Amino acid sequence: QVQLQESGGGSVQTGGSLTLSCAIKISTYSAYTMAWFRQALGKEREGVAGIESDGNTKYADSVKGRFTISQDTGKNILYLQMNNLNTDDSAMYYCAAERGSLYRWYLLDSKKYKSWGQGTQVTVSS
């Protein structure tokens, strides 16, 4: 079983940066695939970035070159560094975990993840 808690959201202006964190509590040690998703008002949840247990990453085209997903396995924290933010990045951001490995194709597929955090709000203003 895994518990996730996001933090680091806030309000920034266009072009600004934020770093989101996701504290991971695992009751039984196992390798996990982790990802960040976001959901804006009136829109479907979309995958932003995923990271496999071996460190391989995948990004949505809309954030490539601006966002970086990383994981501190010693501290059990997942990060999302977000640079050059724009208004389209405004959303509730969620971290998600799935035990074991996922095919790369599914890294940003929300249906493949069973564990979710409560979310942290990111608002970007022009």
Backbone as JSON Lines, residues from 0, in Angstrom:
{"i":0,"aa":"Q","n":[0.85,-1.18,0.0],"ca":[0.0,0.0,0.0],"c":[0.89,1.24,0.0]}
{"i":1,"aa":"V","n":[0.48,2.27,-0.68],"ca":[1.26,3.48,-0.78],"c":[0.37,4.69,-0.55]}
{"i":2,"aa":"Q","n":[0.91,5.66,0.17],"ca":[0.22,6.93,0.4],"c":[1.04,8.05,-0.2]}
{"i":3,"aa":"L","n":[0.36,8.98,-0.84],"ca":[1.03,10.07,-1.56],"c":[0.49,11.41,-1.07]}
{"i":4,"aa":"Q","n":[1.39,12.38,-0.91],"ca":[1.0,13.71,-0.48],"c":[1.78,14.75,-1.26]}
{"i":5,"aa":"E","n":[1.08,15.52,-2.08],"ca":[1.71,16.55,-2.88],"c":[1.85,17.86,-2.1]}
{"i":6,"aa":"S","n":[2.82,18.65,-2.52],"ca":[3.01,20.0,-1.98],"c":[3.77,20.83,-3.0]}
{"i":7,"aa":"G","n":[3.81,22.13,-2.77],"ca":[4.61,23.0,-3.62],"c":[3.83,23.81,-4.64]}
{"i":8,"aa":"G","n":[2.53,23.59,-4.71],"ca":[1.74,24.38,-5.65],"c":[1.64,25.82,-5.21]}
{"i":9,"aa":"G","n":[1.14,26.66,-6.09],"ca":[0.99,28.07,-5.75],"c":[0.64,28.88,-6.98]}
{"i":10,"aa":"S","n":[0.76,30.19,-6.84],"ca":[0.45,31.1,-7.92],"c":[1.73,31.76,-8.42]}
{"i":11,"aa":"V","n":[1.91,31.75,-9.72],"ca":[3.08,32.38,-10.33],"c":[2.65,33.11,-11.58]}
{"i":12,"aa":"Q","n":[3.5,33.98,-12.07],"ca":[3.24,34.67,-13.32],"c":[3.84,33.88,-14.49]}
{"i":13,"aa":"T","n":[3.35,34.18,-15.66],"ca":[3.87,33.55,-16.87],"c":[5.39,33.68,-16.93]}
{"i":14,"aa":"G","n":[6.02,32.57,-17.24],"ca":[7.47,32.55,-17.3],"c":[8.13,32.12,-16.01]}
{"i":15,"aa":"G","n":[7.35,32.02,-14.94],"ca":[7.89,31.65,-13.65],"c":[8.12,30.16,-13.51]}
{"i":16,"aa":"S","n":[8.59,29.77,-12.33],"ca":[8.93,28.37,-12.06],"c":[8.32,27.93,-10.73]}
{"i":17,"aa":"L","n":[8.06,26.65,-10.64],"ca":[7.62,26.02,-9.41],"c":[8.18,24.62,-9.36]}
{"i":18,"aa":"T","n":[8.4,24.12,-8.15],"ca":[8.79,22.74,-7.97],"c":[7.76,22.06,-7.08]}
{"i":19,"aa":"L","n":[7.13,21.04,-7.61],"ca":[6.18,20.24,-6.85],"c":[6.9,19.06,-6.22]}
{"i":20,"aa":"S","n":[6.43,18.69,-5.04],"ca":[6.97,17.52,-4.35],"c":[5.84,16.56,-4.02]}
{"i":21,"aa":"C","n":[6.18,15.3,-3.97],"ca":[5.21,14.28,-3.6],"c":[5.9,13.34,-2.61]}
{"i":22,"aa":"A","n":[5.45,13.39,-1.37],"ca":[5.99,12.51,-0.35],"c":[5.34,11.14,-0.47]}
{"i":23,"aa":"I","n":[6.19,10.12,-0.5],"ca":[5.7,8.76,-0.75],"c":[5.88,7.91,0.51]}
{"i":24,"aa":"K","n":[4.79,7.34,0.99],"ca":[4.86,6.42,2.14],"c":[4.46,5.04,1.66]}
{"i":25,"aa":"I","n":[5.39,4.11,1.79],"ca":[5.15,2.76,1.31],"c":[5.2,1.8,2.49]}
{"i":26,"aa":"S","n":[4.16,0.99,2.61],"ca":[4.11,0.07,3.75],"c":[4.94,-1.18,3.5]}
{"i":27,"aa":"T","n":[5.01,-1.59,2.26],"ca":[5.79,-2.77,1.89],"c":[6.72,-2.38,0.75]}
{"i":28,"aa":"Y","n":[7.98,-2.61,0.92],"ca":[8.92,-2.17,-0.12],"c":[8.64,-2.87,-1.44]}
{"i":29,"aa":"S","n":[8.61,-2.08,-2.47],"ca":[8.45,-2.62,-3.82],"c":[8.84,-1.53,-4.8]}
{"i":30,"aa":"A","n":[9.18,-1.92,-5.99],"ca":[9.48,-0.93,-7.02],"c":[8.16,-0.35,-7.53]}
{"i":31,"aa":"Y","n":[8.15,0.94,-7.75],"ca":[6.96,1.62,-8.23],"c":[7.26,2.46,-9.45]}
{"i":32,"aa":"T","n":[6.28,2.57,-10.3],"ca":[6.3,3.54,-11.38],"c":[5.54,4.76,-10.88]}
{"i":33,"aa":"M","n":[6.11,5.95,-11.1],"ca":[5.52,7.17,-10.59],"c":[5.22,8.14,-11.72]}
{"i":34,"aa":"A","n":[4.26,8.99,-11.5],"ca":[3.92,9.97,-12.53],"c":[3.24,11.19,-11.94]}
{"i":35,"aa":"W","n":[3.26,12.25,-12.7],"ca":[2.5,13.47,-12.4],"c":[1.4,13.62,-13.45]}
{"i":36,"aa":"F","n":[0.22,13.94,-12.96],"ca":[-0.91,14.24,-13.83],"c":[-1.44,15.62,-13.44]}
{"i":37,"aa":"R","n":[-2.25,16.18,-14.3],"ca":[-2.9,17.45,-13.99],"c":[-4.3,17.46,-14.56]}
{"i":38,"aa":"Q","n":[-5.14,18.26,-13.93],"ca":[-6.51,18.4,-14.4],"c":[-6.95,19.84,-14.22]}
{"i":39,"aa":"A","n":[-7.24,20.48,-15.33],"ca":[-7.77,21.84,-15.3],"c":[-9.28,21.78,-15.23]}
{"i":40,"aa":"L","n":[-9.88,22.87,-14.8],"ca":[-11.34,22.93,-14.68],"c":[-11.99,22.63,-16.01]}
{"i":41,"aa":"G","n":[-12.91,21.7,-16.01],"ca":[-13.65,21.38,-17.22],"c":[-12.9,20.52,-18.22]}
{"i":42,"aa":"K","n":[-11.71,20.07,-17.83],"ca":[-10.92,19.25,-18.75],"c":[-10.64,17.89,-18.13]}
{"i":43,"aa":"E","n":[-10.26,16.96,-18.98],"ca":[-9.9,15.63,-18.5],"c":[-8.51,15.65,-17.88]}
{"i":44,"aa":"R","n":[-8.31,14.69,-17.0],"ca":[-6.98,14.55,-16.41],"c":[-5.99,14.11,-17.47]}
{"i":45,"aa":"E","n":[-4.82,14.73,-17.48],"ca":[-3.83,14.39,-18.49],"c":[-2.48,14.08,-17.84]}
{"i":46,"aa":"G","n":[-1.77,13.17,-18.44],"ca":[-0.45,12.83,-17.95],"c":[0.55,13.91,-18.31]}
{"i":47,"aa":"V","n":[1.4,14.24,-17.36],"ca":[2.4,15.29,-17.57],"c":[3.79,14.67,-17.71]}
{"i":48,"aa":"A","n":[4.15,13.84,-16.74],"ca":[5.48,13.22,-16.76],"c":[5.44,11.94,-15.95]}
{"i":49,"aa":"G","n":[6.18,10.94,-16.41],"ca":[6.26,9.68,-15.69],"c":[7.7,9.24,-15.56]}
{"i":50,"aa":"I","n":[7.95,8.44,-14.53],"ca":[9.3,7.93,-14.31],"c":[9.21,6.48,-13.86]}
{"i":51,"aa":"E","n":[9.99,5.65,-14.54],"ca":[10.01,4.24,-14.2],"c":[11.0,4.01,-13.06]}
{"i":52,"aa":"S","n":[10.92,2.83,-12.45],"ca":[11.79,2.53,-11.32],"c":[13.27,2.53,-11.72]}
{"i":53,"aa":"D","n":[13.56,2.33,-13.01],"ca":[14.94,2.36,-13.47],"c":[15.39,3.76,-13.88]}
{"i":54,"aa":"G","n":[14.51,4.73,-13.72],"ca":[14.86,6.12,-13.99],"c":[14.46,6.64,-15.35]}
{"i":55,"aa":"N","n":[13.98,5.77,-16.22],"ca":[13.53,6.25,-17.53],"c":[12.32,7.16,-17.36]}
{"i":56,"aa":"T","n":[12.28,8.21,-18.16],"ca":[11.22,9.2,-18.04],"c":[10.46,9.37,-19.36]}
{"i":57,"aa":"K","n":[9.27,9.92,-19.22],"ca":[8.45,10.24,-20.39],"c":[7.68,11.51,-20.07]}
{"i":58,"aa":"Y","n":[7.55,12.38,-21.07],"ca":[6.87,13.66,-20.89],"c":[5.79,13.86,-21.94]}
{"i":59,"aa":"A","n":[4.77,14.58,-21.54],"ca":[3.79,15.03,-22.51],"c":[4.45,16.06,-23.41]}
{"i":60,"aa":"D","n":[4.04,16.08,-24.67],"ca":[4.65,17.01,-25.63],"c":[4.53,18.46,-25.15]}
{"i":61,"aa":"S","n":[3.45,18.77,-24.48],"ca":[3.21,20.15,-24.07],"c":[4.17,20.65,-23.01]}
{"i":62,"aa":"V","n":[4.89,19.74,-22.35],"ca":[5.79,20.17,-21.27],"c":[7.25,19.82,-21.54]}
{"i":63,"aa":"K","n":[7.52,19.14,-22.63],"ca":[8.9,18.75,-22.94],"c":[9.8,19.97,-23.01]}
{"i":64,"aa":"G","n":[10.94,19.86,-22.37],"ca":[11.9,20.96,-22.36],"c":[11.63,21.98,-21.28]}
{"i":65,"aa":"R","n":[10.47,21.89,-20.63],"ca":[10.14,22.85,-19.56],"c":[10.01,22.18,-18.2]}
{"i":66,"aa":"F","n":[9.51,20.95,-18.18],"ca":[9.29,20.23,-16.93],"c":[10.32,19.1,-16.8]}
{"i":67,"aa":"T","n":[10.68,18.81,-15.55],"ca":[11.58,17.7,-15.28],"c":[11.05,16.9,-14.1]}
{"i":68,"aa":"I","n":[10.89,15.61,-14.31],"ca":[10.47,14.73,-13.23],"c":[11.7,14.03,-12.66]}
{"i":69,"aa":"S","n":[11.75,13.92,-11.35],"ca":[12.87,13.23,-10.72],"c":[12.41,12.62,-9.41]}
{"i":70,"aa":"Q","n":[13.26,11.75,-8.89],"ca":[12.87,11.05,-7.67],"c":[14.08,10.9,-6.76]}
{"i":71,"aa":"D","n":[13.9,11.25,-5.52],"ca":[14.92,11.01,-4.49],"c":[14.5,9.73,-3.77]}
{"i":72,"aa":"T","n":[15.08,8.61,-4.18],"ca":[14.65,7.33,-3.62],"c":[15.03,7.21,-2.15]}
{"i":73,"aa":"G","n":[16.09,7.88,-1.74],"ca":[16.48,7.81,-0.34],"c":[15.48,8.48,0.58]}
{"i":74,"aa":"K","n":[14.91,9.58,0.1],"ca":[13.93,10.34,0.89],"c":[12.5,10.0,0.51]}
{"i":75,"aa":"N","n":[12.34,9.13,-0.49],"ca":[10.99,8.78,-0.97],"c":[10.19,10.02,-1.35]}
{"i":76,"aa":"I","n":[10.78,10.84,-2.19],"ca":[10.1,12.06,-2.67],"c":[10.17,12.1,-4.19]}
{"i":77,"aa":"L","n":[9.05,12.39,-4.79],"ca":[8.97,12.6,-6.24],"c":[8.86,14.09,-6.48]}
{"i":78,"aa":"Y","n":[9.6,14.58,-7.48],"ca":[9.59,16.01,-7.79],"c":[9.1,16.26,-9.21]}
{"i":79,"aa":"L","n":[8.58,17.46,-9.38],"ca":[8.31,17.95,-10.73],"c":[8.78,19.4,-10.78]}
{"i":80,"aa":"Q","n":[9.89,19.61,-11.45],"ca":[10.41,20.95,-11.66],"c":[9.73,21.53,-12.88]}
{"i":81,"aa":"M","n":[9.09,22.68,-12.72],"ca":[8.35,23.29,-13.81],"c":[8.91,24.68,-14.09]}
{"i":82,"aa":"N","n":[9.4,24.87,-15.29],"ca":[9.98,26.14,-15.7],"c":[9.18,26.74,-16.85]}
{"i":83,"aa":"N","n":[9.37,28.05,-17.02],"ca":[8.72,28.75,-18.13],"c":[7.22,28.43,-18.19]}
{"i":84,"aa":"L","n":[6.58,28.58,-17.06],"ca":[5.17,28.25,-16.96],"c":[4.32,29.22,-17.77]}
{"i":85,"aa":"N","n":[3.23,28.71,-18.3],"ca":[2.27,29.55,-19.0],"c":[0.86,29.26,-18.48]}
{"i":86,"aa":"T","n":[-0.09,30.05,-18.92],"ca":[-1.44,29.94,-18.37],"c":[-2.07,28.57,-18.62]}
{"i":87,"aa":"D","n":[-1.63,27.91,-19.69],"ca":[-2.17,26.57,-19.99],"c":[-1.71,25.53,-18.97]}
{"i":88,"aa":"D","n":[-0.73,25.87,-18.16],"ca":[-0.25,24.94,-17.14],"c":[-1.06,25.02,-15.85]}
{"i":89,"aa":"S","n":[-1.97,25.95,-15.77],"ca":[-2.81,26.08,-14.58],"c":[-3.7,24.85,-14.43]}
{"i":90,"aa":"A","n":[-3.63,24.21,-13.29],"ca":[-4.4,22.98,-13.06],"c":[-4.14,22.48,-11.66]}
{"i":91,"aa":"M","n":[-4.91,21.48,-11.27],"ca":[-4.6,20.72,-10.07],"c":[-3.63,19.62,-10.5]}
{"i":92,"aa":"Y","n":[-2.53,19.52,-9.78],"ca":[-1.51,18.53,-10.12],"c":[-1.54,17.39,-9.1]}
{"i":93,"aa":"Y","n":[-1.5,16.18,-9.62],"ca":[-1.57,14.99,-8.8],"c":[-0.35,14.1,-9.06]}
{"i":94,"aa":"C","n":[0.15,13.49,-8.02],"ca":[1.12,12.44,-8.24],"c":[0.41,11.1,-8.12]}
{"i":95,"aa":"A","n":[0.93,10.12,-8.82],"ca":[0.32,8.81,-8.87],"c":[1.4,7.74,-8.83]}
{"i":96,"aa":"A","n":[1.02,6.58,-8.32],"ca":[1.98,5.48,-8.22],"c":[1.32,4.18,-8.62]}
{"i":97,"aa":"E","n":[2.11,3.34,-9.25],"ca":[1.65,2.01,-9.61],"c":[2.77,1.04,-9.29]}
{"i":98,"aa":"R","n":[2.43,-0.02,-8.55],"ca":[3.43,-1.0,-8.16],"c":[3.95,-1.73,-9.38]}
{"i":99,"aa":"G","n":[5.24,-1.88,-9.44],"ca":[5.87,-2.6,-10.53],"c":[6.13,-1.7,-11.73]}
{"i":100,"aa":"S","n":[6.26,-2.32,-12.88],"ca":[6.6,-1.6,-14.1],"c":[5.38,-1.46,-15.0]}
{"i":101,"aa":"L","n":[5.41,-0.42,-15.79],"ca":[4.4,-0.21,-16.82],"c":[5.1,-0.15,-18.17]}
{"i":102,"aa":"Y","n":[4.41,-0.62,-19.19],"ca":[4.95,-0.39,-20.52],"c":[5.05,1.12,-20.74]}
{"i":103,"aa":"R","n":[6.11,1.53,-21.42],"ca":[6.35,2.95,-21.64],"c":[5.12,3.62,-22.25]}
{"i":104,"aa":"W","n":[4.43,2.87,-23.08],"ca":[3.22,3.41,-23.72],"c":[2.21,3.88,-22.69]}
{"i":105,"aa":"Y","n":[2.18,3.24,-21.5],"ca":[1.16,3.53,-20.5],"c":[1.62,4.48,-19.39]}
{"i":106,"aa":"L","n":[2.83,4.97,-19.49],"ca":[3.36,5.8,-18.4],"c":[2.49,7.0,-18.09]}
{"i":107,"aa":"L","n":[1.84,7.56,-19.08],"ca":[1.03,8.75,-18.87],"c":[-0.46,8.45,-18.99]}
{"i":108,"aa":"D","n":[-0.82,7.2,-18.78],"ca":[-2.21,6.76,-18.84],"c":[-2.75,6.68,-17.4]}
{"i":109,"aa":"S","n":[-3.64,7.56,-17.05],"ca":[-4.14,7.62,-15.67],"c":[-4.84,6.33,-15.25]}
{"i":110,"aa":"K","n":[-5.39,5.6,-16.2],"ca":[-6.12,4.37,-15.87],"c":[-5.2,3.27,-15.35]}
{"i":111,"aa":"K","n":[-3.91,3.43,-15.56],"ca":[-2.96,2.4,-15.15],"c":[-2.44,2.6,-13.73]}
{"i":112,"aa":"Y","n":[-2.85,3.66,-13.06],"ca":[-2.34,3.97,-11.73],"c":[-3.43,3.79,-10.68]}
{"i":113,"aa":"K","n":[-3.1,3.08,-9.62],"ca":[-4.08,2.81,-8.58],"c":[-4.0,3.78,-7.4]}
{"i":114,"aa":"S","n":[-2.82,4.32,-7.14],"ca":[-2.64,5.18,-5.96],"c":[-2.47,6.62,-6.38]}
{"i":115,"aa":"W","n":[-3.2,7.5,-5.69],"ca":[-3.21,8.92,-6.05],"c":[-3.12,9.79,-4.8]}
{"i":116,"aa":"G","n":[-2.48,10.95,-4.97],"ca":[-2.48,11.94,-3.92],"c":[-3.72,12.82,-4.02]}
{"i":117,"aa":"Q","n":[-3.81,13.81,-3.12],"ca":[-4.97,14.7,-3.08],"c":[-4.84,15.86,-4.05]}
{"i":118,"aa":"G","n":[-3.65,16.13,-4.51],"ca":[-3.44,17.19,-5.48],"c":[-2.94,18.49,-4.87]}
{"i":119,"aa":"T","n":[-2.29,19.28,-5.69],"ca":[-1.83,20.61,-5.3],"c":[-2.1,21.55,-6.47]}
{"i":120,"aa":"Q","n":[-2.63,22.72,-6.17],"ca":[-3.08,23.64,-7.21],"c":[-1.94,24.51,-7.72]}
{"i":121,"aa":"V","n":[-1.86,24.61,-9.03],"ca":[-0.92,25.51,-9.68],"c":[-1.72,26.51,-10.51]}
{"i":122,"aa":"T","n":[-1.49,27.79,-10.27],"ca":[-2.18,28.83,-11.02],"c":[-1.14,29.75,-11.64]}
{"i":123,"aa":"V","n":[-1.22,29.9,-12.96],"ca":[-0.29,30.76,-13.68],"c":[-1.08,31.92,-14.27]}
{"i":124,"aa":"S","n":[-0.67,33.13,-13.96],"ca":[-1.37,34.31,-14.44],"c":[-0.49,35.09,-15.4]}
{"i":125,"aa":"S","n":[-1.14,35.75,-16.34],"ca":[-0.38,36.51,-17.35],"c":[-0.12,37.92,-16.87]}
